[in-house]
């Protein structure tokens, strides 16, 4: 009976082999845990594996599309932003005032994008600060700011339009609200239904069974012969 049980477990393991595919790799532990929690909350079967270069998330192949879309609508994987130390390294050669000003503007854009990305429902953000060229005395005109926010349709982020403008206004000195343009666009909802995912999974299992039917039949025959042999041995011992 133990042999039959081992053969059954082996065949089940072979059946499940190859059902999972890599979703994202080289993730930070914190991001990987949050992404895994989101997937589990929405009943998507996933796991994580730790490697030297970070954490890898895996998911069932039939749920791959829904997993990618669900994480995208929650702003994952997180975008990395350049720090001030990376922009202005200590051993950097002296740069021109114009180049230094461009770097400062870029850092401000990155900082605002980072703040906006922390809002629930934000999928992607882009911030552009445009300042007028300096005049003869070296003074620059007032800057204008363009903000693009793509957000999840599951969150009413339009209700925060005024707060977003206030945040940008307070982040850049000398900028007024009438100089801030905010474009907000809901992301396309492309997740498939649970029924479709279940049908796809069942279809894949049937295809696998059809492809390996002779191997499975051989395993069943061997298991049956082992069972018959063990049964005959037990009957002989009782006699």
CSV table of C-alpha atoms in Angstrom, one decimal:
chain,number,residue,atom,x,y,z
A,1,UNK,CA,0.0,0.0,0.0
A,2,UNK,CA,2.9,2.3,0.7
A,3,UNK,CA,4.2,1.8,-2.8
A,4,UNK,CA,0.8,2.7,-4.3
A,5,UNK,CA,0.6,5.8,-2.2
A,6,UNK,CA,4.1,6.9,-3.3
A,7,UNK,CA,3.3,6.4,-6.9
A,8,UNK,CA,0.1,8.4,-6.5
A,9,UNK,CA,2.0,11.3,-4.8
A,10,UNK,CA,4.7,11.2,-7.5
A,11,UNK,CA,2.1,11.4,-10.3
A,12,UNK,CA,0.3,14.3,-8.5
A,13,UNK,CA,3.6,16.1,-8.2
A,14,UNK,CA,4.3,15.6,-11.9
A,15,UNK,CA,0.9,16.9,-12.7
A,16,UNK,CA,1.5,20.1,-10.7
A,17,UNK,CA,5.0,20.7,-12.1
A,18,UNK,CA,5.2,23.7,-14.4
A,19,UNK,CA,2.0,25.3,-13.3
A,20,UNK,CA,3.8,28.3,-11.8
A,21,UNK,CA,5.6,31.0,-13.7
A,22,UNK,CA,7.8,33.9,-12.7
A,23,UNK,CA,5.9,37.1,-12.1
A,24,UNK,CA,8.6,39.6,-10.9
A,25,UNK,CA,12.2,39.1,-9.8
A,26,UNK,CA,14.9,41.1,-8.0
A,27,UNK,CA,12.3,42.6,-5.7
A,28,UNK,CA,13.0,44.2,-2.3
A,29,UNK,CA,11.6,42.2,0.6
A,30,UNK,CA,9.2,44.8,1.7
A,31,UNK,CA,7.7,45.3,-1.8
A,32,UNK,CA,7.5,41.5,-2.4
A,33,UNK,CA,5.6,41.0,0.9
A,34,UNK,CA,3.1,43.8,0.0
A,35,UNK,CA,2.6,42.4,-3.5
A,36,UNK,CA,2.2,38.9,-2.2
A,37,UNK,CA,-0.4,40.1,0.4
A,38,UNK,CA,-2.4,41.9,-2.4
A,39,UNK,CA,-2.5,38.8,-4.5
A,40,UNK,CA,-3.5,36.6,-1.6
A,41,UNK,CA,-6.3,39.0,-0.6
A,42,UNK,CA,-7.7,38.6,-4.1
A,43,UNK,CA,-7.4,34.8,-3.9
A,44,UNK,CA,-4.6,34.6,-6.4
A,45,UNK,CA,-2.3,31.7,-5.6
A,46,UNK,CA,1.3,33.0,-5.4
A,47,UNK,CA,4.5,32.4,-3.6
A,48,UNK,CA,7.9,34.0,-3.2
A,49,UNK,CA,11.5,32.7,-3.5
A,50,UNK,CA,14.5,34.5,-2.0
A,51,UNK,CA,17.7,34.8,-4.1
A,52,UNK,CA,21.0,36.7,-3.9
A,53,UNK,CA,19.7,39.5,-6.1
A,54,UNK,CA,16.3,39.9,-4.3
A,55,UNK,CA,12.9,38.2,-4.1
A,56,UNK,CA,11.1,36.4,-6.9
A,57,UNK,CA,7.3,36.2,-7.0
A,58,UNK,CA,5.7,33.3,-8.8
A,59,UNK,CA,2.1,32.7,-9.7
A,60,UNK,CA,0.0,30.1,-11.3
A,61,UNK,CA,0.1,30.4,-15.1
A,62,UNK,CA,-3.6,30.6,-15.4
A,63,UNK,CA,-3.7,33.6,-13.1
A,64,UNK,CA,-0.7,35.5,-14.6
A,65,UNK,CA,-2.8,38.2,-16.4
A,66,UNK,CA,-4.9,39.0,-13.4
A,67,UNK,CA,-1.8,39.1,-11.1
A,68,UNK,CA,0.0,41.6,-13.4
A,69,UNK,CA,-3.1,43.8,-13.7
A,70,UNK,CA,-3.9,43.7,-10.0
A,71,UNK,CA,-0.4,44.7,-9.0
A,72,UNK,CA,-0.4,47.4,-11.8
A,73,UNK,CA,-3.6,48.9,-10.4
A,74,UNK,CA,-2.0,49.0,-7.0
A,75,UNK,CA,1.1,50.8,-8.2
A,76,UNK,CA,3.5,47.7,-8.1
A,77,UNK,CA,6.2,47.1,-8.6
A,78,UNK,CA,7.3,50.4,-7.1
A,79,UNK,CA,9.4,52.8,-9.2
A,80,UNK,CA,12.8,53.7,-7.9
A,81,UNK,CA,13.8,57.4,-7.7
A,82,UNK,CA,17.2,59.1,-7.8
A,83,UNK,CA,18.4,60.5,-4.5
A,84,UNK,CA,20.2,63.8,-4.0
A,85,UNK,CA,23.4,61.9,-3.2
A,86,UNK,CA,23.3,60.1,-6.5
A,87,UNK,CA,22.6,63.3,-8.4
A,88,UNK,CA,25.3,65.3,-6.5
A,89,UNK,CA,28.1,62.8,-5.6
A,90,UNK,CA,30.8,64.2,-3.2
A,91,UNK,CA,33.6,63.6,-5.8
A,92,UNK,CA,31.8,65.2,-8.7
A,93,UNK,CA,33.6,67.9,-10.7
A,94,UNK,CA,32.3,71.4,-10.6
A,95,UNK,CA,29.4,71.8,-13.1
A,96,UNK,CA,27.9,74.9,-14.7
A,97,UNK,CA,25.2,76.8,-12.9
A,98,UNK,CA,22.7,75.9,-15.7
A,99,UNK,CA,23.5,72.2,-15.3
A,100,UNK,CA,23.2,72.4,-11.6
A,101,UNK,CA,19.8,74.1,-11.9
A,102,UNK,CA,18.5,71.4,-14.2
A,103,UNK,CA,19.5,68.7,-11.7
A,104,UNK,CA,17.8,70.6,-8.9
A,105,UNK,CA,14.6,70.8,-11.0
A,106,UNK,CA,14.8,67.1,-11.8
A,107,UNK,CA,15.2,66.2,-8.1
A,108,UNK,CA,12.1,68.3,-7.3
A,109,UNK,CA,10.1,66.5,-10.1
A,110,UNK,CA,11.3,63.1,-8.6
A,111,UNK,CA,10.3,64.1,-5.1
A,112,UNK,CA,6.8,65.2,-6.1
A,113,UNK,CA,6.3,62.0,-8.2
A,114,UNK,CA,7.4,59.9,-5.2
A,115,UNK,CA,4.9,61.7,-2.9
A,116,UNK,CA,2.0,61.3,-5.4
A,117,UNK,CA,2.9,57.6,-5.9
A,118,UNK,CA,2.3,56.9,-2.2
A,119,UNK,CA,-1.4,57.8,-2.6
A,120,UNK,CA,-3.8,54.8,-2.7
A,121,UNK,CA,-4.9,54.1,-6.2
A,122,UNK,CA,-2.0,55.8,-8.1
A,123,UNK,CA,-0.7,53.7,-10.9
A,124,UNK,CA,1.9,56.1,-12.5
A,125,UNK,CA,2.8,59.7,-12.1
A,126,UNK,CA,4.9,62.2,-14.2
A,127,UNK,CA,5.7,65.7,-13.1
A,128,UNK,CA,7.4,68.3,-15.3
A,129,UNK,CA,8.6,71.7,-14.1
A,130,UNK,CA,9.1,74.3,-16.8
A,131,UNK,CA,10.9,77.5,-15.9
A,132,UNK,CA,11.4,80.5,-18.1
A,133,UNK,CA,14.9,81.3,-19.4
A,134,UNK,CA,16.9,83.8,-17.2
A,135,UNK,CA,16.8,87.4,-18.3
A,136,UNK,CA,19.8,89.7,-18.7
A,137,UNK,CA,20.1,90.2,-15.0
A,138,UNK,CA,20.0,86.4,-14.4
A,139,UNK,CA,16.5,86.3,-12.9
A,140,UNK,CA,14.2,83.6,-14.0
A,141,UNK,CA,10.5,83.9,-14.5
A,142,UNK,CA,7.8,82.0,-12.7
A,143,UNK,CA,7.7,78.3,-13.2
A,144,UNK,CA,4.8,76.2,-14.5
A,145,UNK,CA,4.1,72.6,-13.5
A,146,UNK,CA,2.4,69.8,-15.5
A,147,UNK,CA,1.3,66.8,-13.5
A,148,UNK,CA,0.0,63.6,-15.0
A,149,UNK,CA,-1.6,60.9,-12.8
A,150,UNK,CA,-2.8,57.6,-14.0
A,151,UNK,CA,-5.0,56.0,-11.3
A,152,UNK,CA,-6.9,52.8,-10.6
A,153,UNK,CA,-10.6,52.9,-11.6
A,154,UNK,CA,-11.4,51.3,-8.2
A,155,UNK,CA,-10.4,54.6,-6.5
A,156,UNK,CA,-12.1,58.0,-6.9
A,157,UNK,CA,-8.8,59.9,-7.1
A,158,UNK,CA,-10.6,62.8,-8.9
A,159,UNK,CA,-11.8,63.8,-5.4
A,160,UNK,CA,-8.2,64.6,-4.5
A,161,UNK,CA,-7.5,67.0,-7.4
A,162,UNK,CA,-7.4,70.1,-5.2
A,163,UNK,CA,-5.2,68.4,-2.7
A,164,UNK,CA,-2.8,67.4,-5.4
A,165,UNK,CA,-2.6,71.0,-6.6
A,166,UNK,CA,-2.0,72.2,-3.1
A,167,UNK,CA,0.7,69.6,-2.6
A,168,UNK,CA,2.5,70.7,-5.8
A,169,UNK,CA,2.1,74.4,-4.8
A,170,UNK,CA,3.7,73.9,-1.4
A,171,UNK,CA,6.5,71.8,-2.9
A,172,UNK,CA,7.8,74.4,-5.3
A,173,UNK,CA,8.4,77.9,-4.1
A,174,UNK,CA,6.9,80.8,-6.2
A,175,UNK,CA,4.4,78.6,-8.0
A,176,UNK,CA,0.7,79.5,-7.9
A,177,UNK,CA,-2.2,77.1,-8.4
A,178,UNK,CA,-3.2,78.7,-11.8
A,179,UNK,CA,0.3,77.7,-13.0
A,180,UNK,CA,-0.3,74.1,-12.2
A,181,UNK,CA,-2.0,71.8,-14.7
A,182,UNK,CA,-3.2,68.4,-13.5
A,183,UNK,CA,-4.3,65.7,-15.9
A,184,UNK,CA,-5.8,62.6,-14.3
A,185,UNK,CA,-6.6,59.5,-16.3
A,186,UNK,CA,-8.2,56.2,-15.1
A,187,UNK,CA,-6.3,53.1,-16.0
A,188,UNK,CA,-7.9,50.6,-18.3
A,189,UNK,CA,-9.4,47.7,-16.3
A,190,UNK,CA,-8.1,44.5,-18.1
A,191,UNK,CA,-8.6,41.8,-15.5
A,192,UNK,CA,-10.3,38.6,-16.6
A,193,UNK,CA,-13.2,37.1,-14.7
A,194,UNK,CA,-12.6,34.3,-12.2
A,195,UNK,CA,-14.7,32.0,-14.4
A,196,UNK,CA,-12.4,32.6,-17.3
A,197,UNK,CA,-9.3,31.9,-15.3
A,198,UNK,CA,-10.9,28.7,-13.9
A,199,UNK,CA,-11.8,27.5,-17.4
A,200,UNK,CA,-8.3,28.3,-18.7
A,201,UNK,CA,-6.8,26.4,-15.8
A,202,UNK,CA,-9.0,23.4,-16.4
A,203,UNK,CA,-8.2,23.5,-20.1
A,204,UNK,CA,-4.5,23.5,-19.4
A,205,UNK,CA,-4.9,20.5,-17.1
A,206,UNK,CA,-6.8,18.6,-19.7
A,207,UNK,CA,-4.1,19.4,-22.3
A,208,UNK,CA,-1.4,18.2,-20.0
A,209,UNK,CA,-3.3,15.0,-19.2
A,210,UNK,CA,-3.8,14.4,-23.0
A,211,UNK,CA,-0.2,14.9,-23.7
A,212,UNK,CA,1.0,12.6,-21.0
A,213,UNK,CA,-1.8,10.1,-21.0
A,214,UNK,CA,0.3,7.0,-21.8
A,215,UNK,CA,2.7,7.8,-19.0
A,216,UNK,CA,-0.1,8.3,-16.6
A,217,UNK,CA,-1.7,5.0,-17.8
A,218,UNK,CA,1.6,3.2,-17.1
A,219,UNK,CA,1.7,4.7,-13.6
A,220,UNK,CA,-1.8,3.5,-12.9
A,221,UNK,CA,-1.1,0.0,-14.2
A,222,UNK,CA,2.1,-0.2,-12.1
A,223,UNK,CA,0.2,1.0,-9.1
A,224,UNK,CA,-2.6,-1.5,-9.7
A,225,UNK,CA,-0.1,-4.4,-10.1
A,226,UNK,CA,1.6,-3.4,-6.9
A,227,UNK,CA,-1.7,-3.3,-5.1
A,228,UNK,CA,-2.7,-6.8,-6.5
A,229,UNK,CA,0.7,-8.2,-5.5
A,230,UNK,CA,0.4,-6.8,-1.9
A,231,UNK,CA,-3.2,-8.1,-1.6
A,232,UNK,CA,-2.1,-11.6,-2.7
A,233,UNK,CA,0.8,-11.6,-0.3
A,234,UNK,CA,-1.5,-10.6,2.6
A,235,UNK,CA,-4.0,-13.4,1.7
A,236,UNK,CA,-1.2,-16.0,1.6
A,237,UNK,CA,0.0,-14.9,5.0
A,238,UNK,CA,-3.5,-15.3,6.5
A,239,UNK,CA,-3.8,-18.8,5.1
